[in-house]
CSV table of C-alpha atoms in Angstrom, one decimal:
chain,number,residue,atom,x,y,z
A,873,MET,CA,9.6,-49.0,25.7
A,874,ALA,CA,9.7,-49.7,22.0
A,875,ASN,CA,7.5,-52.7,22.5
A,876,THR,CA,5.0,-50.6,24.5
A,877,PHE,CA,4.9,-48.0,21.8
A,878,ALA,CA,4.4,-50.7,19.1
A,879,ALA,CA,1.6,-52.3,21.1
A,880,SER,CA,-0.2,-49.0,21.7
A,881,ALA,CA,0.2,-48.1,18.0
A,882,ALA,CA,-1.1,-51.5,16.9
A,883,GLN,CA,-4.2,-51.1,19.0
A,884,PRO,CA,-5.9,-48.4,16.9
A,885,LEU,CA,-4.8,-50.2,13.7
A,886,ALA,CA,-6.3,-53.5,15.0
A,887,ARG,CA,-9.5,-51.6,15.9
A,888,ARG,CA,-9.7,-50.1,12.5
A,889,SER,CA,-9.2,-53.4,10.8
A,890,ALA,CA,-11.5,-55.4,13.1
A,891,GLY,CA,-14.5,-56.7,11.3
A,892,LEU,CA,-13.1,-55.8,7.8
A,893,PRO,CA,-13.3,-59.4,6.5
A,894,PHE,CA,-16.8,-59.6,7.9
A,895,ALA,CA,-17.8,-56.3,6.2
A,896,ALA,CA,-16.3,-57.6,2.9
A,897,VAL,CA,-18.5,-60.8,3.2
A,898,VAL,CA,-21.6,-58.7,3.9
A,899,LEU,CA,-20.9,-56.3,1.0
A,900,ALA,CA,-20.5,-59.3,-1.2
A,901,GLY,CA,-23.9,-60.5,0.0
A,902,VAL,CA,-25.4,-57.1,-0.9
A,903,ALA,CA,-23.8,-57.3,-4.4
A,904,ALA,CA,-25.1,-60.9,-4.8
A,905,THR,CA,-28.6,-60.0,-3.7
A,906,THR,CA,-28.6,-57.0,-6.2
A,907,LEU,CA,-27.3,-59.2,-9.0
A,908,PHE,CA,-29.4,-62.3,-8.5
A,909,ALA,CA,-32.6,-60.9,-6.9
A,910,GLY,CA,-32.8,-57.3,-8.0
A,911,ALA,CA,-31.5,-53.8,-7.2
A,912,ARG,CA,-34.5,-53.0,-4.9
A,913,PHE,CA,-33.8,-56.0,-2.8
A,914,GLY,CA,-30.1,-55.2,-2.5
A,915,LEU,CA,-31.0,-51.7,-1.4
A,916,MET,CA,-33.4,-53.1,1.2
A,917,LEU,CA,-30.6,-55.2,2.6
A,918,VAL,CA,-28.5,-52.0,2.8
A,919,LEU,CA,-31.3,-50.2,4.7
A,920,GLY,CA,-31.5,-53.2,7.1
A,921,LEU,CA,-27.7,-52.9,7.7
A,922,GLY,CA,-28.3,-49.2,8.4
A,923,PHE,CA,-31.0,-50.0,11.0
A,924,GLY,CA,-28.6,-52.5,12.7
A,925,LEU,CA,-25.7,-50.0,12.6
A,926,VAL,CA,-27.9,-47.2,14.1
A,927,LEU,CA,-29.6,-49.3,16.7
A,928,GLU,CA,-26.4,-51.1,18.0
A,929,GLY,CA,-23.9,-48.3,17.2
A,930,LEU,CA,-25.9,-45.7,19.1
A,931,ARG,CA,-27.2,-48.1,21.6
A,932,PHE,CA,-30.8,-47.1,20.8
A,933,GLY,CA,-33.9,-49.3,21.0
A,934,PHE,CA,-37.4,-49.6,22.2
A,935,ALA,CA,-37.6,-51.9,25.2
A,936,GLY,CA,-34.7,-50.2,27.0
A,937,PRO,CA,-36.0,-46.6,27.0
A,938,TRP,CA,-39.4,-47.9,28.2
A,939,ARG,CA,-37.6,-49.6,31.0
A,940,GLN,CA,-35.7,-46.4,31.8
A,941,MET,CA,-38.9,-44.5,32.0
A,942,ILE,CA,-40.8,-47.0,34.2
A,943,LEU,CA,-38.0,-47.7,36.6
A,944,ARG,CA,-36.1,-44.4,36.8
A,945,ARG,CA,-38.5,-41.9,35.2
A,946,ASP,CA,-35.8,-41.1,32.7
A,947,PRO,CA,-37.6,-39.9,29.6
A,948,GLY,CA,-34.7,-39.4,27.1
A,949,GLY,CA,-35.1,-42.6,25.1
A,950,ILE,CA,-38.9,-42.5,24.8
A,951,LEU,CA,-38.8,-38.8,23.8
A,952,ALA,CA,-36.4,-39.7,21.1
A,953,GLN,CA,-38.7,-42.5,19.9
A,954,LEU,CA,-41.6,-39.9,19.7
A,955,LEU,CA,-39.3,-37.5,17.9
A,956,SER,CA,-38.3,-40.1,15.3
A,957,ILE,CA,-42.0,-41.2,14.8
A,958,GLY,CA,-43.0,-37.5,14.3
A,959,LEU,CA,-40.2,-37.0,11.7
A,960,VAL,CA,-41.3,-40.0,9.7
A,961,ALA,CA,-45.0,-38.9,10.0
A,962,LEU,CA,-44.1,-35.5,8.6
A,963,VAL,CA,-42.9,-37.1,5.3
A,964,ALA,CA,-44.8,-40.4,5.2
A,965,LEU,CA,-48.4,-39.2,5.7
A,966,PRO,CA,-48.2,-36.7,2.8
A,967,LEU,CA,-46.4,-39.3,0.6
A,968,LEU,CA,-49.1,-41.9,1.4
A,969,GLY,CA,-51.9,-39.4,0.6
A,970,ALA,CA,-50.4,-38.4,-2.7
A,971,ASN,CA,-49.4,-41.9,-3.8
A,972,PRO,CA,-52.1,-44.4,-2.6
A,973,GLU,CA,-51.6,-46.7,-5.6
A,974,GLU,CA,-47.9,-47.2,-4.9
A,975,LEU,CA,-47.5,-46.9,-1.1
A,976,ILE,CA,-49.2,-48.5,1.8
A,977,GLY,CA,-49.1,-47.7,5.5
A,978,SER,CA,-48.8,-50.1,8.5
A,979,GLN,CA,-52.5,-50.5,9.0
A,980,GLY,CA,-53.9,-52.9,11.6
A,981,ARG,CA,-57.3,-53.7,13.0
A,982,ILE,CA,-58.0,-52.6,16.6
A,983,GLY,CA,-59.7,-55.5,18.4
A,984,TRP,CA,-59.7,-57.6,21.6
A,985,ALA,CA,-56.9,-59.9,20.4
A,986,MET,CA,-54.8,-57.0,19.2
A,987,ILE,CA,-55.0,-55.2,22.5
A,988,GLY,CA,-54.3,-58.4,24.5
A,989,GLY,CA,-51.5,-59.3,22.1
A,990,ALA,CA,-49.9,-55.9,22.6
A,991,PHE,CA,-50.1,-56.2,26.4
A,992,VAL,CA,-48.6,-59.6,26.5
A,993,PHE,CA,-45.9,-58.5,24.0
A,994,GLY,CA,-45.0,-55.6,26.3
A,995,THR,CA,-44.7,-58.0,29.2
A,996,ALA,CA,-42.5,-60.6,27.4
A,997,MET,CA,-40.4,-57.8,25.8
A,998,GLN,CA,-39.3,-56.6,29.3
A,999,VAL,CA,-38.6,-60.2,30.4
A,1000,VAL,CA,-36.0,-60.7,27.7
A,1001,LEU,CA,-35.2,-57.0,27.4
A,1002,GLY,CA,-35.7,-57.1,23.6
A,1003,CYS,CA,-38.6,-56.3,21.3
A,1004,GLY,CA,-38.7,-57.4,17.6
A,1005,SER,CA,-35.8,-55.3,16.4
A,1006,GLY,CA,-34.1,-55.6,19.8
A,1007,THR,CA,-34.0,-59.4,19.6
A,1008,LEU,CA,-32.4,-59.3,16.2
A,1009,VAL,CA,-29.9,-56.6,17.1
A,1010,ASN,CA,-29.0,-58.3,20.4
A,1011,ALA,CA,-28.6,-61.7,18.8
A,1012,GLY,CA,-26.2,-60.2,16.2
A,1013,SER,CA,-24.2,-58.5,18.9
A,1014,GLY,CA,-23.6,-61.6,20.9
A,1015,ASN,CA,-26.4,-61.6,23.5
A,1016,ALA,CA,-27.1,-65.3,24.3
A,1017,VAL,CA,-30.6,-64.6,25.8
A,1018,ALA,CA,-31.7,-63.0,22.5
A,1019,LEU,CA,-30.1,-65.9,20.5
A,1020,VAL,CA,-32.2,-68.4,22.5
A,1021,ALA,CA,-35.4,-66.2,22.1
A,1022,LEU,CA,-35.0,-65.6,18.3
A,1023,PRO,CA,-35.8,-69.0,16.8
A,1024,LEU,CA,-38.8,-69.3,19.2
A,1025,PHE,CA,-39.9,-65.8,18.3
A,1026,CYS,CA,-40.1,-67.0,14.6
A,1027,ILE,CA,-42.0,-70.2,15.6
A,1028,GLY,CA,-44.4,-68.1,17.8
A,1029,SER,CA,-45.0,-65.8,15.0
A,1030,LEU,CA,-45.9,-68.7,12.7
A,1031,LEU,CA,-48.3,-70.2,15.3
A,1032,GLY,CA,-49.9,-66.7,15.6
A,1033,THR,CA,-50.6,-66.6,11.9
A,1034,LEU,CA,-52.3,-70.1,12.1
A,1035,HIS,CA,-54.7,-68.8,14.9
A,1036,LEU,CA,-55.1,-65.2,13.7
A,1037,ASP,CA,-58.5,-65.8,12.1
A,1038,TRP,CA,-59.9,-67.2,15.4
A,1039,TRP,CA,-58.5,-64.4,17.5
A,1040,THR,CA,-59.6,-61.6,15.2
A,1041,ASN,CA,-63.1,-63.0,15.0
A,1042,LEU,CA,-63.4,-62.3,18.8
A,1043,GLY,CA,-64.1,-58.7,17.6
A,1044,ALA,CA,-62.1,-56.2,15.6
A,1045,LEU,CA,-62.8,-52.9,13.9
A,1046,PRO,CA,-61.7,-52.3,10.4
A,1047,PRO,CA,-58.3,-50.4,10.1
A,1048,ILE,CA,-58.8,-46.7,11.2
A,1049,VAL,CA,-56.3,-44.4,9.5
A,1050,LEU,CA,-55.5,-40.8,10.2
A,1051,SER,CA,-54.8,-39.3,6.8
A,1052,GLY,CA,-54.4,-36.0,5.0
A,1053,GLY,CA,-53.4,-32.7,6.6
A,1054,SER,CA,-55.8,-33.2,9.5
A,1055,GLY,CA,-54.5,-36.7,10.1
A,1056,LEU,CA,-50.9,-35.4,10.2
A,1057,ALA,CA,-51.8,-32.5,12.5
A,1058,LEU,CA,-53.7,-34.9,14.9
A,1059,THR,CA,-50.8,-37.4,14.9
A,1060,LEU,CA,-48.2,-34.7,15.7
A,1061,ALA,CA,-50.5,-33.2,18.4
A,1062,MET,CA,-50.9,-36.7,20.0
A,1063,LEU,CA,-47.2,-37.3,19.9
A,1064,ALA,CA,-46.7,-33.9,21.5
A,1065,ALA,CA,-49.3,-34.7,24.2
A,1066,VAL,CA,-47.6,-38.0,25.0
A,1067,ALA,CA,-44.2,-36.2,25.2
A,1068,ALA,CA,-45.8,-33.6,27.6
A,1069,VAL,CA,-47.1,-36.4,29.9
A,1070,VAL,CA,-43.7,-38.1,29.8
A,1071,LEU,CA,-42.0,-34.9,30.7
A,1072,VAL,CA,-44.4,-34.2,33.6
A,1073,ARG,CA,-43.8,-37.7,35.0
A,1074,ALA,CA,-40.0,-37.5,34.5
A,1075,ALA,CA,-37.6,-37.3,37.4
A,1076,PRO,CA,-36.1,-33.8,37.9
A,1077,GLY,CA,-32.9,-33.2,36.0
A,1078,THR,CA,-33.7,-35.8,33.3
A,1079,ARG,CA,-36.0,-33.7,31.1
A,1080,ARG,CA,-33.8,-33.8,27.9
A,1081,ILE,CA,-32.9,-36.0,25.0
A,1082,PRO,CA,-29.2,-37.0,25.0
A,1083,GLY,CA,-27.4,-36.0,21.8
A,1084,ARG,CA,-26.8,-39.7,20.9
A,1085,TYR,CA,-30.5,-40.4,21.0
A,1086,VAL,CA,-31.3,-37.3,18.9
A,1087,LEU,CA,-28.9,-38.6,16.2
A,1088,ALA,CA,-30.4,-42.1,16.4
A,1089,ALA,CA,-33.9,-40.7,16.1
A,1090,VAL,CA,-33.0,-38.7,13.0
A,1091,LEU,CA,-31.1,-41.5,11.3
A,1092,LEU,CA,-33.8,-44.0,12.1
A,1093,ALA,CA,-36.4,-41.7,10.6
A,1094,ALA,CA,-34.4,-41.2,7.4
A,1095,LEU,CA,-34.0,-45.0,7.1
A,1096,ALA,CA,-37.7,-45.6,7.8
A,1097,ILE,CA,-38.7,-43.1,5.1
A,1098,ALA,CA,-36.3,-44.7,2.7
A,1099,ASN,CA,-37.9,-48.1,3.6
A,1100,LEU,CA,-41.3,-46.7,2.6
A,1101,VAL,CA,-40.0,-45.1,-0.7
A,1102,VAL,CA,-38.1,-48.2,-1.8
A,1103,ALA,CA,-40.4,-51.0,-0.6
A,1104,GLY,CA,-43.7,-49.2,-0.9
A,1105,GLN,CA,-44.5,-50.3,2.7
A,1106,PRO,CA,-43.2,-49.2,6.1
A,1107,TRP,CA,-40.4,-50.7,8.2
A,1108,GLY,CA,-41.6,-53.9,9.9
A,1109,VAL,CA,-40.0,-56.9,11.6
A,1110,VAL,CA,-42.5,-59.6,12.7
A,1111,TYR,CA,-43.8,-60.6,9.3
A,1112,GLY,CA,-40.4,-61.7,8.2
A,1113,LEU,CA,-39.8,-63.8,11.3
A,1114,GLY,CA,-43.1,-65.6,10.8
A,1115,LEU,CA,-42.2,-66.1,7.2
A,1116,TRP,CA,-38.8,-67.7,8.1
A,1117,ALA,CA,-40.6,-70.3,10.3
A,1118,ALA,CA,-43.3,-70.9,7.7
A,1119,LYS,CA,-40.8,-71.5,5.0
A,1120,SER,CA,-38.8,-73.8,7.3
A,1121,ALA,CA,-42.0,-75.7,8.2
A,1122,ALA,CA,-43.1,-76.0,4.6
A,1123,GLY,CA,-39.6,-77.2,3.6
A,1124,LEU,CA,-39.9,-79.9,6.3
A,1125,GLY,CA,-43.2,-81.1,4.7
A,1126,VAL,CA,-45.8,-79.2,6.8
A,1127,ASP,CA,-48.8,-78.3,4.7
A,1128,LEU,CA,-49.8,-74.6,5.2
A,1129,SER,CA,-52.3,-74.5,2.4
A,1130,ALA,CA,-55.3,-74.9,4.8
A,1131,SER,CA,-54.2,-71.8,6.7
A,1132,GLY,CA,-56.3,-68.7,5.9
A,1133,PHE,CA,-53.3,-66.5,6.5
A,1134,TRP,CA,-50.8,-68.4,4.3
A,1135,SER,CA,-53.4,-69.0,1.5
A,1136,ALA,CA,-54.1,-65.3,1.2
A,1137,PRO,CA,-52.6,-64.2,-2.2
A,1138,ILE,CA,-49.9,-61.9,-0.8
A,1139,ASN,CA,-48.7,-64.3,1.9
A,1140,ALA,CA,-48.9,-67.4,-0.4
A,1141,GLU,CA,-46.7,-65.5,-2.9
A,1142,ARG,CA,-44.2,-64.7,-0.2
A,1143,LEU,CA,-44.2,-68.3,0.9
A,1144,HIS,CA,-43.3,-69.5,-2.5
A,1145,SER,CA,-40.8,-66.8,-3.3
A,1146,SER,CA,-37.2,-66.3,-2.1
A,1147,ILE,CA,-36.5,-64.7,1.2
A,1148,LEU,CA,-34.3,-62.4,-0.7
A,1149,THR,CA,-37.4,-60.8,-2.2
A,1150,ASP,CA,-39.2,-60.2,1.1
A,1151,TYR,CA,-38.7,-56.7,2.4
A,1152,THR,CA,-39.0,-57.4,6.1
A,1153,SER,CA,-36.8,-60.5,5.8
A,1154,LEU,CA,-34.1,-58.4,4.1
A,1155,THR,CA,-34.2,-55.6,6.7
A,1156,ASN,CA,-34.2,-58.2,9.5
A,1157,ILE,CA,-31.1,-59.9,8.0
A,1158,GLY,CA,-29.5,-56.5,7.7
A,1159,MET,CA,-30.2,-55.6,11.3
A,1160,ILE,CA,-28.5,-58.8,12.6
A,1161,LEU,CA,-25.4,-58.3,10.3
A,1162,GLY,CA,-25.2,-54.6,11.0
A,1163,ALA,CA,-25.2,-55.2,14.8
A,1164,ALA,CA,-22.6,-58.0,14.4
A,1165,TRP,CA,-20.3,-55.7,12.4
A,1166,ILE,CA,-20.5,-52.8,14.9
A,1167,SER,CA,-19.8,-55.2,17.8
A,1168,MET,CA,-16.7,-56.5,16.0
A,1169,ARG,CA,-15.5,-52.8,15.7
A,1170,ARG,CA,-15.9,-52.3,19.5
A,1171,THR,CA,-12.8,-53.2,21.3
A,1172,GLY,CA,-13.4,-56.2,23.6
A,1173,ALA,CA,-17.2,-56.1,23.1
A,1174,LEU,CA,-17.3,-59.7,21.8
A,1175,ASP,CA,-14.7,-61.0,24.2
A,1176,GLN,CA,-17.0,-60.7,27.2
A,1177,PRO,CA,-18.2,-64.1,28.5
A,1178,VAL,CA,-21.8,-65.1,28.3
A,1179,PRO,CA,-23.5,-64.4,31.7
A,1180,ARG,CA,-24.1,-67.4,33.9
A,1181,LEU,CA,-27.8,-67.5,34.5
A,1182,PRO,CA,-29.9,-70.1,36.2
A,1183,ALA,CA,-31.8,-72.7,34.1
A,1184,ARG,CA,-35.1,-71.0,34.7
A,1185,ALA,CA,-33.7,-67.8,33.2
A,1186,TRP,CA,-33.0,-69.6,29.9
A,1187,ILE,CA,-36.4,-71.3,30.0
A,1188,ALA,CA,-38.0,-67.9,30.6
A,1189,ALA,CA,-36.0,-66.5,27.7
A,1190,ALA,CA,-37.2,-69.3,25.4
A,1191,LEU,CA,-40.8,-69.1,26.4
A,1192,SER,CA,-40.7,-65.3,26.2
A,1193,GLY,CA,-39.4,-65.6,22.6
A,1194,LEU,CA,-42.4,-67.8,21.8
A,1195,VAL,CA,-44.8,-65.5,23.4
A,1196,LEU,CA,-43.2,-62.4,21.7
A,1197,GLY,CA,-43.7,-64.0,18.3
A,1198,TYR,CA,-47.3,-65.2,19.0
A,1199,SER,CA,-48.5,-62.0,20.6
A,1200,SER,CA,-47.0,-59.7,18.0
A,1201,ARG,CA,-48.8,-61.6,15.3
A,1202,LEU,CA,-52.1,-61.0,17.1
A,1203,ALA,CA,-51.2,-57.4,17.7
A,1204,PHE,CA,-50.5,-56.7,14.0
A,1205,GLY,CA,-46.9,-55.9,14.7
A,1206,CYS,CA,-44.2,-55.2,17.3
A,1207,ASN,CA,-42.6,-51.9,18.4
A,1208,VAL,CA,-41.5,-51.4,14.9
A,1209,GLY,CA,-44.4,-52.5,12.7
A,1210,ALA,CA,-47.2,-51.4,15.1
A,1211,PHE,CA,-45.9,-48.7,17.4
A,1212,TYR,CA,-43.2,-46.9,15.2
A,1213,SER,CA,-44.5,-47.5,11.7
A,1214,GLY,CA,-48.2,-47.7,12.7
A,1215,ILE,CA,-48.3,-44.3,14.3
A,1216,ALA,CA,-46.0,-42.7,11.7
A,1217,THR,CA,-48.3,-43.8,8.9
A,1218,GLY,CA,-51.5,-42.8,10.7
A,1219,SER,CA,-52.8,-46.1,11.8
A,1220,LEU,CA,-54.9,-45.8,15.0
A,1221,HIS,CA,-53.9,-49.3,16.0
A,1222,GLY,CA,-50.4,-48.0,16.6
A,1223,TRP,CA,-51.6,-45.8,19.5
A,1224,VAL,CA,-53.7,-48.5,21.0
A,1225,TRP,CA,-50.7,-50.9,20.7
A,1226,PHE,CA,-48.5,-48.3,22.5
A,1227,ALA,CA,-50.9,-48.0,25.5
A,1228,ALA,CA,-51.4,-51.7,25.9
A,1229,ALA,CA,-47.7,-52.7,25.4
A,1230,PHE,CA,-46.6,-50.0,27.9
A,1231,ALA,CA,-49.0,-51.3,30.5
A,1232,GLY,CA,-47.6,-54.8,29.8
A,1233,SER,CA,-44.1,-53.6,30.2
A,1234,VAL,CA,-44.8,-52.5,33.8
A,1235,LEU,CA,-45.8,-56.1,34.5
A,1236,GLY,CA,-42.9,-57.5,32.7
A,1237,LEU,CA,-40.3,-55.5,34.7
A,1238,ARG,CA,-41.9,-56.9,37.9
A,1239,LEU,CA,-41.6,-60.5,36.6
A,1240,ARG,CA,-37.9,-60.3,35.6
A,1241,PRO,CA,-36.5,-61.0,39.2
A,1242,TRP,CA,-38.8,-64.0,39.5
A,1243,PHE,CA,-37.3,-65.6,36.4
A,1244,GLY,CA,-33.7,-65.1,37.8
A,1245,LEU,CA,-33.0,-62.5,35.2
A,1246,GLU,CA,-32.3,-59.9,37.8
A,1247,PRO,CA,-31.6,-59.9,41.6
A,1248,ARG,CA,-34.8,-59.9,43.6
A,1249,GLN,CA,-35.3,-56.6,45.5
B,248,MET,CA,-18.4,-69.2,25.8
B,249,THR,CA,-18.0,-65.5,24.7
B,250,ARG,CA,-20.3,-63.1,23.0
B,251,ARG,CA,-18.2,-63.7,19.8
B,252,ALA,CA,-19.3,-67.3,19.7
B,253,VAL,CA,-22.9,-66.2,20.2
B,254,ALA,CA,-22.7,-63.7,17.4
B,255,ALA,CA,-21.1,-66.3,15.2
B,256,ILE,CA,-23.9,-68.8,15.9
B,257,ALA,CA,-26.4,-66.1,15.0
B,258,CYS,CA,-24.7,-65.5,11.6
B,259,VAL,CA,-24.3,-69.2,10.9
B,260,MET,CA,-28.1,-69.7,11.6
B,261,LEU,CA,-28.8,-66.9,9.2
B,262,ALA,CA,-26.5,-68.4,6.6
B,263,ALA,CA,-28.2,-71.8,7.0
B,264,LEU,CA,-31.7,-70.3,6.6
B,265,LEU,CA,-30.6,-68.5,3.4
B,266,ALA,CA,-28.9,-71.6,2.0
B,267,PHE,CA,-32.0,-73.7,2.8
B,268,ASP,CA,-34.2,-71.2,1.1
B,269,LEU,CA,-32.0,-70.6,-1.9
B,270,ALA,CA,-31.9,-74.3,-2.6
B,271,ALA,CA,-35.7,-74.5,-2.5
B,272,VAL,CA,-36.6,-71.2,-4.3
B,273,PRO,CA,-33.9,-69.4,-6.2
B,274,PRO,CA,-34.7,-65.7,-6.9
B,275,ASN,CA,-35.4,-64.6,-10.4
B,276,PRO,CA,-33.5,-61.4,-11.4
B,277,TYR,CA,-35.6,-61.0,-14.5
B,278,ASP,CA,-38.7,-60.6,-12.3
B,279,ALA,CA,-37.2,-57.8,-10.3
B,280,PRO,CA,-39.3,-54.7,-9.6
B,281,ALA,CA,-38.2,-51.1,-10.2
B,282,LEU,CA,-35.6,-49.7,-7.8
B,283,PHE,CA,-38.1,-47.5,-6.0
B,284,ALA,CA,-41.7,-48.4,-5.3
B,285,LEU,CA,-42.5,-44.6,-5.3
B,286,GLY,CA,-42.9,-43.6,-8.9
B,287,SER,CA,-43.0,-47.2,-10.2
B,288,GLY,CA,-46.7,-47.1,-10.9
B,289,ALA,CA,-47.0,-50.6,-9.3
B,290,ALA,CA,-49.1,-51.5,-6.3
B,291,PRO,CA,-47.3,-52.7,-3.2
B,292,VAL,CA,-47.3,-56.5,-3.0
B,293,GLY,CA,-45.0,-57.2,0.0
B,294,GLY,CA,-46.1,-59.0,3.2
B,295,PHE,CA,-46.3,-56.7,6.2
B,296,CYS,CA,-47.0,-56.8,9.9
B,297,GLY,CA,-50.6,-55.6,9.7
B,298,ALA,CA,-51.4,-58.3,7.2
B,299,PRO,CA,-55.0,-59.6,7.9
B,300,ALA,CA,-55.6,-63.2,8.8
B,301,SER,CA,-57.3,-63.9,5.5
B,302,VAL,CA,-58.7,-62.1,2.5
B,303,PRO,CA,-61.9,-60.3,3.6
B,304,GLY,CA,-64.9,-62.1,2.1
B,305,ASN,CA,-63.0,-65.5,1.9
């Protein structure tokens, strides 16, 4: 009896203390980044941790809600995404309009390669069930498929930068930005219109946003606005992943100076500077660590065995990672950089990305059983 | 293999990347920007997802 009581009393204590050494190491990393790179970079790492904690802690994301809508006509997650984007737009668009010298939006060029890239990204995203942020968060929380996909995502993103000139020259418009009061009104009206379509298509009894998703939407919006205020640019993911592969390649002796992308002043500067001074790298690192920490706090979450999948499933995960990286580079971003931040900062390419990637997601969900990632129906 | 091992591998990969990068290019704290870009008066210079392939005109 006494042993039973002691065991049950020890469980909450063990749960409270789970991950404390890891949290201490992470906080030491934040302090070191602040000290040796600068306070802004330490703060960006904290924001990244926040993104990871919210996405994993509240089990919120981008690929999953799209899957729920397509397969079950459950609109809760996608409505929360639209809500979060709208909240960011309400603050970001006036800020961008008033401070054009200090802040920049997530602007991309609409073109053939961009549309095709977004479609292919949507397909691959549903094959591995993870977008840019999802792959990072899933890898941090112990998902083996995401861990296999992540390094190839980075390599794919690097390959995409090397071919971006060729793809963009197939035809692309200059960035089109909805700005000012009319831009904000149009953005909010379009978000409301998409929400209305989603609600009409939703299954009866599902037309609501769960409280957990509302909380996630509000917290993500707050973090995304902070990202813009601190970094001067919106939340993104893909750029950092391509940079990691580029720096690794350069370190191994690959000459990237002939690349139009990596010889452009901003990108060349990033290539020759520390990762700890690159905003998207810092938030990416924070997302992995934040998700890992939350998983340690969940009783038994990390004790689950890795699922036994057929060889073709692992090959599909690896190839999908490569395709995710390559296609998101052509599409000027993933769900975060193009869809979330693009729409929230008025870039029309975010809307086009959304339409193309959603269509690709429908195809991706049909492909999953063929790769052994789900039972065939 | 458990999810704990997978998460640990992810963290080790991240640590290896950072160690590799820090050995090649250490950050310079004396070159740090202001805490907030907003109000700093400085133009944004970070890389971002919408970055074009090359500088227009080049």
